């Protein structure tokens, strides 16, 4: 729902009092916390907002800008800390920083608000109704931020709305912290709507997780900067292999099912990449302006080439059987074919057809699981802490059905249904993609 004024269009988020009346409030425990000093402006209100866009063209007309509530502590809370039973769940694929988020949720609830009933849900959504909750405390999670993956374990699929909500009620959870990607957030929307429908005194927050950085609205996803950093190591290895061989090509496949952010940023930061292929750009192999012609010229001039491809690139030109066309994973996503393996084969066939008597070496590196499984770097660890604390402050203040994340560098509360629908594609018409092409001199693959 949008709350518009003459100046901004505020995206409100749901509060528990919107459908449950006569809730007792409590002073925020931060007021008496020995390490906090409250002051005028310390507690945020409904008038503290963050603008969605902070760049405008004053030469034209534009509607009132979109805005979101600013994340942070409120002076009144709607949960008695001694009555809180908080559940934390991780869903979907791995991502650097998942354990950090869990750790900071546990420590934040415990140390900031005095909550003692904190539980981990094992194995994703199905864990609500398939496994016993795991009781968590700061001592148990003390070093989790140093580990990759998720100690709580994760899985795809397993979403059964009635079983999940019934289990939430049976375990008397009244706060839910759901960590996951776009599919997980779509499930969170359904859980939120069911909680409202049943008028349950339960607050739910989504913490967006995707190593691909394809969640919309927020500035970036946690773990993304770590992923780019590790991807650079794979690109450096491919470059060494390529330049150490006669007519050597280093081929690196990076994550990016629907968006090419990791491939793009790794290309920009490494400067060793000669061609970057992403899902947002169609490409072709043969003919004028095609990939083979470009690589032929590159090998003649430099003697080697490095090619980076996102996993979702080229899926429409890889031959598929009828059964492969219909395959889906447990989350309902199409099964992607290995574009890296296919490209390696096509490159070998191309060279053998055109240069049968010349040396040619291609080294294929797929660091996907290595990138997903590493611990978060310093920047992402700090980001995960701020995400967790933002989530806790919002939930304790009685907000529900929201996602927390940075917008223009400031943390905001965003309706979960907006985040579930929003996508973050690489804009191939902006300066950043032009920068990629300028550092690699790659073709634009335009056929007309």
Coordinates of C-alpha atoms in Angstrom, one line a residue:
X1 CA 0.0 0.0 0.0
X2 CA 1.3 3.5 -0.9
X3 CA 0.8 6.4 1.4
X4 CA 1.2 9.5 -0.9
X5 CA 1.7 13.1 0.0
X6 CA 2.6 16.1 -2.1
X7 CA 6.3 15.2 -1.8
X8 CA 6.7 11.4 -1.6
X9 CA 4.9 8.2 -2.2
X10 CA 5.6 6.1 0.9
X11 CA 5.4 2.3 0.7
X12 CA 3.9 1.3 4.0
X13 CA 4.5 -2.1 5.6
X14 CA 2.1 -4.1 7.6
X15 CA 2.0 -3.7 11.4
X16 CA 0.6 -6.4 13.7
X17 CA -1.9 -3.8 15.0
X18 CA -3.4 -3.6 11.5
X19 CA -5.2 -6.8 12.2
X20 CA -4.8 -7.5 16.0
X21 CA -6.1 -4.9 18.4
X22 CA -5.3 -4.1 22.1
X23 CA -1.7 -5.2 22.0
X24 CA 0.4 -4.1 25.0
X25 CA 3.5 -2.2 24.3
X26 CA 6.8 -2.1 26.2
X27 CA 9.7 0.4 26.5
X28 CA 12.6 -0.5 24.2
X29 CA 15.2 -2.3 26.3
X30 CA 17.9 -0.3 24.5
X31 CA 16.8 2.6 26.8
X32 CA 18.5 0.8 29.7
X33 CA 21.2 -1.0 27.7
X34 CA 24.7 -0.3 29.2
X35 CA 26.3 0.1 25.7
X36 CA 23.7 2.4 24.1
X37 CA 23.1 6.1 24.8
X38 CA 19.8 7.2 23.5
X39 CA 19.3 10.8 22.3
X40 CA 16.9 12.9 20.3
X41 CA 16.5 11.1 17.0
X42 CA 17.9 7.8 18.2
X43 CA 14.5 6.1 17.8
X44 CA 13.0 6.3 14.4
X45 CA 9.4 7.1 13.5
X46 CA 7.0 6.9 10.6
X47 CA 8.5 10.1 9.2
X48 CA 12.0 8.7 8.8
X49 CA 12.1 7.5 5.2
X50 CA 14.5 6.6 2.4
X51 CA 14.0 7.6 -1.2
X52 CA 13.9 4.8 -3.7
X53 CA 15.8 6.8 -6.3
X54 CA 18.2 9.6 -5.5
X55 CA 19.0 10.7 -9.1
X56 CA 16.5 12.7 -11.1
X57 CA 16.6 14.7 -14.3
X58 CA 15.3 18.2 -13.4
X59 CA 14.8 19.0 -17.1
X60 CA 11.6 16.9 -17.2
X61 CA 8.6 16.2 -15.0
X62 CA 8.4 13.3 -12.7
X63 CA 5.9 11.9 -10.2
X64 CA 6.4 12.0 -6.4
X65 CA 9.4 9.8 -5.6
X66 CA 8.9 6.4 -4.0
X67 CA 10.0 6.1 -0.4
X68 CA 10.4 3.3 2.2
X69 CA 10.5 3.4 6.0
X70 CA 14.0 3.7 7.4
X71 CA 15.2 0.6 9.4
X72 CA 16.2 1.0 13.0
X73 CA 15.0 0.9 16.6
X74 CA 11.6 2.3 17.7
X75 CA 10.9 3.7 21.2
X76 CA 8.1 1.1 21.8
X77 CA 8.2 -2.6 21.2
X78 CA 5.3 -4.9 20.7
X79 CA 6.8 -8.1 22.1
X80 CA 7.8 -8.8 25.7
X81 CA 11.3 -10.3 25.3
X82 CA 10.6 -12.9 27.9
X83 CA 7.7 -14.2 25.8
X84 CA 9.5 -14.3 22.4
X85 CA 10.0 -17.6 20.6
X86 CA 12.0 -16.7 17.5
X87 CA 12.5 -19.1 14.6
X88 CA 15.3 -18.7 12.0
X89 CA 15.4 -20.7 8.8
X90 CA 17.7 -20.8 5.7
X91 CA 16.3 -21.9 2.3
X92 CA 17.7 -22.5 -1.2
X93 CA 21.3 -22.6 -2.3
X94 CA 24.4 -21.6 -0.4
X95 CA 25.7 -18.1 -0.3
X96 CA 28.7 -16.5 1.6
X97 CA 27.4 -14.9 4.8
X98 CA 24.4 -17.2 5.7
X99 CA 26.0 -18.3 8.9
X100 CA 26.9 -14.7 9.7
X101 CA 23.3 -13.6 9.4
X102 CA 22.2 -16.5 11.7
X103 CA 24.9 -15.6 14.2
X104 CA 24.0 -11.9 14.3
X105 CA 20.3 -12.7 14.6
X106 CA 20.9 -14.9 17.6
X107 CA 23.4 -12.5 19.3
X108 CA 21.3 -9.4 18.5
X109 CA 18.1 -10.9 19.9
X110 CA 20.0 -12.1 23.0
X111 CA 22.2 -9.1 23.7
X112 CA 20.1 -6.2 22.4
X113 CA 16.6 -7.2 23.5
X114 CA 17.1 -9.9 26.1
X115 CA 15.4 -12.7 24.1
X116 CA 16.2 -16.2 25.3
X117 CA 13.8 -18.3 23.2
X118 CA 15.7 -18.5 19.8
X119 CA 15.4 -21.6 17.6
X120 CA 16.9 -22.7 14.3
X121 CA 14.9 -24.6 11.7
X122 CA 16.8 -27.3 9.9
X123 CA 16.7 -28.0 6.2
X124 CA 14.7 -25.1 4.8
X125 CA 10.9 -24.8 4.8
X126 CA 10.3 -28.5 5.2
X127 CA 12.2 -28.3 8.5
X128 CA 9.2 -26.6 10.2
X129 CA 7.2 -29.8 10.0
X130 CA 9.9 -32.5 9.5
X131 CA 12.5 -31.8 12.2
X132 CA 12.6 -30.6 15.8
X133 CA 13.8 -27.0 16.2
X134 CA 17.3 -26.5 17.5
X135 CA 17.7 -24.2 20.4
X136 CA 20.3 -21.5 19.8
X137 CA 22.4 -19.2 22.0
X138 CA 25.4 -16.9 21.6
X139 CA 27.9 -19.4 22.8
X140 CA 26.7 -22.0 20.3
X141 CA 26.9 -19.6 17.3
X142 CA 30.1 -17.8 18.4
X143 CA 32.3 -18.8 15.5
X144 CA 29.7 -19.5 12.8
X145 CA 30.6 -16.3 10.9
X146 CA 33.9 -18.0 10.1
X147 CA 32.3 -20.9 8.3
X148 CA 30.9 -21.2 4.9
X149 CA 27.4 -22.6 4.1
X150 CA 24.7 -22.8 6.8
X151 CA 25.1 -24.8 10.0
X152 CA 21.3 -25.0 10.1
X153 CA 21.4 -26.8 6.7
X154 CA 19.2 -25.9 3.8
X155 CA 17.2 -27.4 1.0
X156 CA 15.0 -26.4 -2.0
X157 CA 11.3 -27.1 -2.2
X158 CA 9.4 -28.6 0.7
X159 CA 7.0 -25.7 0.8
X160 CA 3.6 -26.8 2.2
X161 CA 1.8 -23.8 3.5
X162 CA -0.6 -25.4 5.9
X163 CA 2.0 -27.8 7.3
X164 CA 4.4 -24.9 7.9
X165 CA 1.9 -22.5 9.5
X166 CA 0.5 -25.3 11.6
X167 CA 4.0 -26.2 12.8
X168 CA 4.7 -22.5 13.6
X169 CA 1.6 -22.5 15.8
X170 CA 2.4 -25.8 17.4
X171 CA 5.8 -24.6 18.4
X172 CA 4.4 -21.3 19.6
X173 CA 6.8 -19.3 17.5
X174 CA 5.9 -15.6 17.4
X175 CA 8.8 -14.2 15.3
X176 CA 10.0 -15.6 12.0
X177 CA 13.3 -14.8 10.3
X178 CA 13.3 -16.2 6.8
X179 CA 16.6 -16.2 4.9
X180 CA 16.4 -17.0 1.2
X181 CA 16.2 -16.0 -2.4
X182 CA 13.3 -15.1 -4.7
X183 CA 11.6 -18.4 -4.4
X184 CA 11.9 -18.3 -0.7
X185 CA 10.5 -14.8 -0.6
X186 CA 7.5 -15.9 -2.7
X187 CA 6.9 -18.5 -0.1
X188 CA 7.3 -15.9 2.7
X189 CA 4.5 -13.9 1.0
X190 CA 2.2 -16.9 1.3
X191 CA 3.2 -17.5 4.9
X192 CA 2.6 -13.8 5.8
X193 CA -0.8 -13.8 4.1
X194 CA -1.8 -17.0 6.0
X195 CA -0.6 -15.5 9.3
X196 CA -2.8 -12.4 8.7
X197 CA -5.8 -14.6 7.6
X198 CA -5.5 -16.5 10.9
X199 CA -4.9 -13.3 12.8
X200 CA -1.9 -14.7 14.5
X201 CA 0.3 -12.6 16.8
X202 CA 3.4 -13.5 14.8
X203 CA 5.8 -11.1 13.0
X204 CA 7.7 -12.3 9.9
X205 CA 10.7 -10.7 8.2
X206 CA 12.5 -11.9 5.0
X207 CA 16.2 -11.5 4.7
X208 CA 17.0 -11.6 0.9
X209 CA 19.8 -14.0 0.0
X210 CA 21.2 -14.6 -3.5
X211 CA 24.8 -14.9 -4.5
X212 CA 23.7 -13.8 -8.0
X213 CA 22.6 -10.3 -6.7
X214 CA 19.3 -10.7 -8.7
X215 CA 17.0 -9.4 -5.9
X216 CA 15.4 -6.2 -6.9
X217 CA 15.0 -2.8 -5.1
X218 CA 17.9 -3.3 -2.6
X219 CA 21.4 -2.1 -3.5
X220 CA 23.0 -5.6 -3.4
X221 CA 22.6 -9.0 -1.8
X222 CA 24.9 -10.2 1.0
X223 CA 27.6 -12.5 -0.2
X224 CA 27.8 -10.9 -3.6
X225 CA 31.1 -9.0 -3.0
X226 CA 32.7 -12.2 -1.6
X227 CA 31.5 -14.0 -4.7
X228 CA 33.1 -11.5 -7.0
X229 CA 36.3 -11.6 -5.0
X230 CA 36.6 -15.4 -5.3
X231 CA 35.6 -15.3 -9.0
X232 CA 38.6 -13.1 -9.7
X233 CA 40.8 -15.9 -8.4
X234 CA 39.3 -18.3 -11.0
X235 CA 39.8 -15.7 -13.7
X236 CA 43.4 -15.2 -12.7
X237 CA 44.0 -18.9 -12.9
X238 CA 42.4 -19.1 -16.3
X239 CA 44.5 -16.2 -17.5
X240 CA 47.7 -17.9 -16.4
X241 CA 46.7 -21.2 -18.1
X242 CA 45.8 -19.4 -21.3
X243 CA 48.9 -17.3 -21.7
X244 CA 51.1 -20.3 -20.8
X245 CA 49.9 -22.2 -23.9
X246 CA 50.0 -21.8 -27.6
X247 CA 46.7 -20.5 -28.8
X248 CA 45.4 -20.9 -25.2
X249 CA 41.9 -20.1 -24.1
X250 CA 40.8 -19.9 -20.5
X251 CA 37.1 -20.5 -20.1
X252 CA 35.5 -19.6 -16.7
X253 CA 31.8 -20.3 -15.9
X254 CA 30.4 -18.2 -13.1
X255 CA 27.1 -18.1 -11.3
X256 CA 24.2 -16.1 -12.8
X257 CA 21.0 -18.0 -13.8
X258 CA 19.0 -14.9 -14.9
X259 CA 21.5 -12.1 -14.3
X260 CA 25.1 -11.6 -15.0
X261 CA 26.2 -9.4 -12.1
X262 CA 29.0 -11.7 -10.9
X263 CA 30.4 -12.1 -14.4
X264 CA 30.2 -8.4 -15.1
X265 CA 31.8 -7.2 -11.8
X266 CA 34.5 -9.9 -11.9
X267 CA 35.3 -8.8 -15.5
X268 CA 35.6 -5.2 -14.5
X269 CA 37.7 -5.8 -11.5
X270 CA 40.1 -8.4 -13.0
X271 CA 40.9 -6.8 -16.4
X272 CA 42.1 -10.2 -17.7
X273 CA 38.8 -11.0 -19.4
X274 CA 38.6 -10.6 -23.2
X275 CA 34.9 -11.5 -23.5
X276 CA 32.0 -11.6 -20.9
X277 CA 28.8 -13.4 -21.8
X278 CA 25.7 -12.8 -19.6
X279 CA 22.1 -13.9 -19.8
X280 CA 20.9 -10.3 -20.6
X281 CA 22.9 -10.4 -23.9
X282 CA 22.2 -12.8 -26.8
X283 CA 25.3 -14.0 -28.5
X284 CA 26.1 -16.3 -31.5
X285 CA 29.1 -18.3 -32.5
X286 CA 29.5 -18.4 -36.3
X287 CA 29.7 -15.6 -38.9
X288 CA 30.5 -11.9 -39.0
X289 CA 30.6 -10.4 -35.5
X290 CA 30.3 -13.7 -33.8
X291 CA 32.3 -15.1 -30.9
X292 CA 34.5 -17.4 -33.1
X293 CA 35.6 -14.5 -35.3
X294 CA 36.4 -12.4 -32.3
X295 CA 38.4 -15.1 -30.6
X296 CA 40.3 -15.8 -33.9
X297 CA 41.4 -12.1 -34.0
X298 CA 42.3 -12.2 -30.3
X299 CA 44.5 -15.3 -30.7
X300 CA 46.3 -13.8 -33.7
X301 CA 47.0 -10.6 -31.9
X302 CA 47.7 -11.8 -28.3
X303 CA 48.2 -15.5 -28.5
X304 CA 45.7 -16.2 -25.8
X305 CA 42.2 -15.3 -24.6
X306 CA 40.0 -15.4 -21.5
X307 CA 36.3 -16.0 -21.8
X308 CA 33.9 -15.6 -18.9
X309 CA 30.3 -16.9 -19.2
X310 CA 27.4 -16.7 -16.7
X311 CA 25.6 -20.0 -16.2
X312 CA 22.3 -18.7 -17.6
X313 CA 23.9 -17.3 -20.8
X314 CA 23.3 -19.0 -24.2
X315 CA 20.6 -21.4 -22.9
X316 CA 18.4 -20.7 -25.9
X317 CA 21.1 -21.8 -28.4
X318 CA 22.3 -25.0 -26.6
X319 CA 20.6 -28.0 -28.3
X320 CA 18.1 -29.7 -25.9
X321 CA 16.2 -32.9 -26.1
X322 CA 12.4 -32.9 -25.5
X323 CA 12.9 -34.3 -22.0
X324 CA 15.5 -31.6 -21.1
X325 CA 13.1 -28.9 -22.2
X326 CA 10.6 -30.0 -19.6
X327 CA 12.9 -30.6 -16.7
X328 CA 12.5 -28.4 -13.5
X329 CA 14.3 -28.4 -10.2
X330 CA 12.6 -28.7 -6.8
X331 CA 12.0 -25.0 -6.7
X332 CA 10.3 -25.1 -10.1
X333 CA 13.2 -23.4 -12.0
X334 CA 14.1 -24.7 -15.4
X335 CA 17.1 -27.1 -15.4
X336 CA 20.0 -25.2 -17.0
X337 CA 22.4 -27.0 -19.3
X338 CA 26.1 -26.6 -18.8
X339 CA 27.0 -23.7 -21.0
X340 CA 30.6 -24.0 -20.1
X341 CA 31.0 -27.6 -21.1
X342 CA 29.0 -26.9 -24.3
X343 CA 31.2 -23.9 -25.2
X344 CA 34.3 -25.9 -24.6
X345 CA 33.1 -28.5 -27.0
X346 CA 32.1 -26.0 -29.6
X347 CA 35.4 -24.2 -29.4
X348 CA 37.4 -27.4 -29.9
X349 CA 35.2 -28.3 -32.9
X350 CA 35.6 -24.8 -34.4
X351 CA 39.4 -24.9 -34.1
X352 CA 39.8 -28.4 -35.5
X353 CA 37.7 -27.4 -38.5
X354 CA 39.6 -24.3 -39.3
X355 CA 43.1 -25.0 -38.0
X356 CA 43.5 -28.8 -37.9
X357 CA 47.3 -28.7 -37.8
X358 CA 47.9 -26.0 -35.2
X359 CA 48.2 -26.3 -31.5
X360 CA 45.2 -25.3 -29.4
X361 CA 44.6 -25.5 -25.7
X362 CA 41.4 -24.7 -23.8
X363 CA 41.2 -24.9 -20.0
X364 CA 37.7 -24.9 -18.5
X365 CA 37.3 -23.7 -14.9
X366 CA 34.0 -24.0 -13.0
X367 CA 34.4 -22.5 -9.5
X368 CA 30.6 -22.4 -8.8
X369 CA 30.5 -24.5 -5.6
X370 CA 33.8 -23.1 -4.3
X371 CA 32.4 -19.5 -4.6
X372 CA 29.1 -20.4 -2.9
X373 CA 30.7 -22.3 0.0
X374 CA 33.4 -19.8 1.2
X375 CA 32.9 -17.7 4.4
X376 CA 31.9 -14.0 3.8
X377 CA 34.7 -11.4 3.5
X378 CA 35.0 -8.5 5.9
X379 CA 32.6 -6.2 3.9
X380 CA 29.9 -8.8 3.6
X381 CA 30.3 -9.8 7.3
X382 CA 29.6 -6.2 8.3
X383 CA 26.7 -6.0 5.9
X384 CA 25.2 -9.2 7.4
X385 CA 25.4 -7.7 10.9
X386 CA 23.5 -4.6 9.8
X387 CA 20.9 -6.7 8.0
X388 CA 20.3 -8.9 11.1
X389 CA 20.0 -5.9 13.5
X390 CA 17.7 -4.1 11.1
X391 CA 15.4 -7.2 10.9
X392 CA 15.4 -7.5 14.7
X393 CA 14.5 -3.8 15.3
X394 CA 11.6 -4.1 12.8
X395 CA 10.2 -7.3 14.2
X396 CA 10.4 -6.1 17.8
X397 CA 8.6 -2.9 16.8
X398 CA 5.7 -5.0 15.5
X399 CA 6.2 -4.7 11.8
X400 CA 5.6 -7.9 9.7
X401 CA 5.6 -9.0 6.1
X402 CA 8.7 -7.0 5.2
X403 CA 12.2 -7.3 4.0
X404 CA 15.1 -5.3 5.2
X405 CA 18.0 -4.1 2.9
X406 CA 20.0 -1.2 1.8
X407 CA 18.6 1.4 -0.6
X408 CA 21.0 4.1 -1.6
X409 CA 23.3 3.1 1.2
X410 CA 20.7 3.3 4.0
X411 CA 18.7 0.4 5.4
X412 CA 15.0 0.3 4.8
X413 CA 11.9 -1.8 5.4
X414 CA 10.3 -3.0 2.1
X415 CA 7.0 -4.9 1.7
X416 CA 8.0 -8.6 1.1
X417 CA 5.6 -8.9 -1.9
X418 CA 7.4 -6.1 -3.7
X419 CA 10.8 -7.8 -3.2
X420 CA 9.4 -11.2 -4.3
X421 CA 8.3 -9.7 -7.6
X422 CA 11.2 -7.4 -8.3
X423 CA 14.2 -8.4 -10.4
X424 CA 17.6 -6.9 -10.7
X425 CA 18.8 -7.4 -14.3
X426 CA 22.0 -6.0 -15.7
X427 CA 21.1 -2.9 -17.6
X428 CA 23.0 -3.3 -20.8
X429 CA 22.2 0.3 -21.8
X430 CA 24.0 1.9 -18.9
X431 CA 27.5 3.1 -18.5
X432 CA 28.7 0.0 -16.6
X433 CA 28.0 -2.4 -19.5
X434 CA 29.7 0.1 -21.9
X435 CA 32.7 -0.1 -19.5
X436 CA 32.8 -3.9 -19.8
X437 CA 32.9 -3.6 -23.6
X438 CA 35.6 -1.0 -23.4
X439 CA 37.9 -3.0 -21.3
X440 CA 37.4 -6.2 -23.2
X441 CA 36.8 -4.9 -26.8
X442 CA 34.3 -7.7 -27.2
X443 CA 31.6 -7.7 -30.0
X444 CA 28.1 -6.5 -29.3
X445 CA 26.6 -9.5 -31.2
X446 CA 24.0 -7.2 -33.0
X447 CA 22.9 -9.0 -36.2
X448 CA 20.9 -6.1 -37.8

